[in-house]
Amino acid sequence: MPLTCLTVDYATLPAALLCAAKAQMRVEFDRDDVYIKGAIARAISEIEAATNLSLFSAEWEWTP
């Protein structure tokens, strides 16, 4: 009974958290948005690896 991950959406969650992260960092300009979103994505990936939980939106296929 394999469980296969078909797709993982790495872009939506960091984009949704960007405004909150920028407010905490007191960043008011947009030139570093790509870097900040990448840092958020890396942090989420580290949390997923450490806790074995899935935080990114993903589509899975289970074959009985």
C-alpha positions as MATLAB code, in Angstrom:
seq = 'MPLTCLTVDYATLPAALLCAAKAQMRVEFDRDDVYIKGAIARAISEIEAATNLSLFSAEWEWTP';
ca = [
       0.000    0.000    0.000;
       2.222    2.813   -1.195;
       1.527    6.431   -0.362;
       2.875    8.700   -3.081;
       3.221   12.472   -2.947;
       2.121   13.851   -6.314;
       2.588   17.599   -5.828;
       3.710   19.975   -3.096;
       2.827   23.667   -3.165;
       5.927   25.430   -1.845;
       4.797   28.927   -2.893;
       1.393   29.595   -1.321;
       2.236   29.400    2.394;
       5.376   31.597    2.274;
       3.471   34.173    0.185;
       0.635   34.151    2.720;
       3.068   34.669    5.613;
       5.106   37.382    3.886;
       3.201   40.392    5.310;
       3.347   39.057    8.866;
       7.056   38.275    8.556;
       7.828   41.711    7.112;
       5.912   43.360    9.949;
       7.942   41.425   12.521;
      11.204   42.273   10.739;
      10.102   45.901   10.230;
      10.786   45.695    6.505;
       8.755   48.206    4.509;
      10.224   47.837    1.008;
       9.593   45.125   -1.580;
      13.059   44.485   -2.995;
      13.777   41.609   -0.572;
      10.407   39.841   -0.856;
      11.812   36.945   -2.896;
      14.566   36.352   -0.339;
      12.155   36.579    2.619;
       9.703   34.140    0.998;
      12.610   31.754    0.376;
      13.698   32.040    4.010;
      10.142   31.304    5.160;
       9.977   28.256    2.850;
      13.322   26.974    4.186;
      12.155   27.422    7.777;
       8.929   25.525    7.075;
      10.922   22.727    5.412;
      13.163   22.474    8.489;
      10.109   22.270   10.763;
       8.598   19.570    8.544;
      11.827   17.550    8.652;
      12.209   17.885   12.419;
       8.594   17.077   13.318;
       7.652   14.746   10.440;
       4.515   16.850    9.864;
       3.333   18.231    6.549;
       2.729   21.999    6.600;
       2.936   22.725    2.886;
      -0.178   21.973    0.880;
       0.322   18.629   -0.871;
      -1.603   16.188   -2.999;
      -1.146   12.519   -2.114;
      -2.160    9.289   -3.800;
      -2.831    6.136   -1.833;
      -2.994    2.850   -3.681;
      -4.629    0.032   -1.683;
];
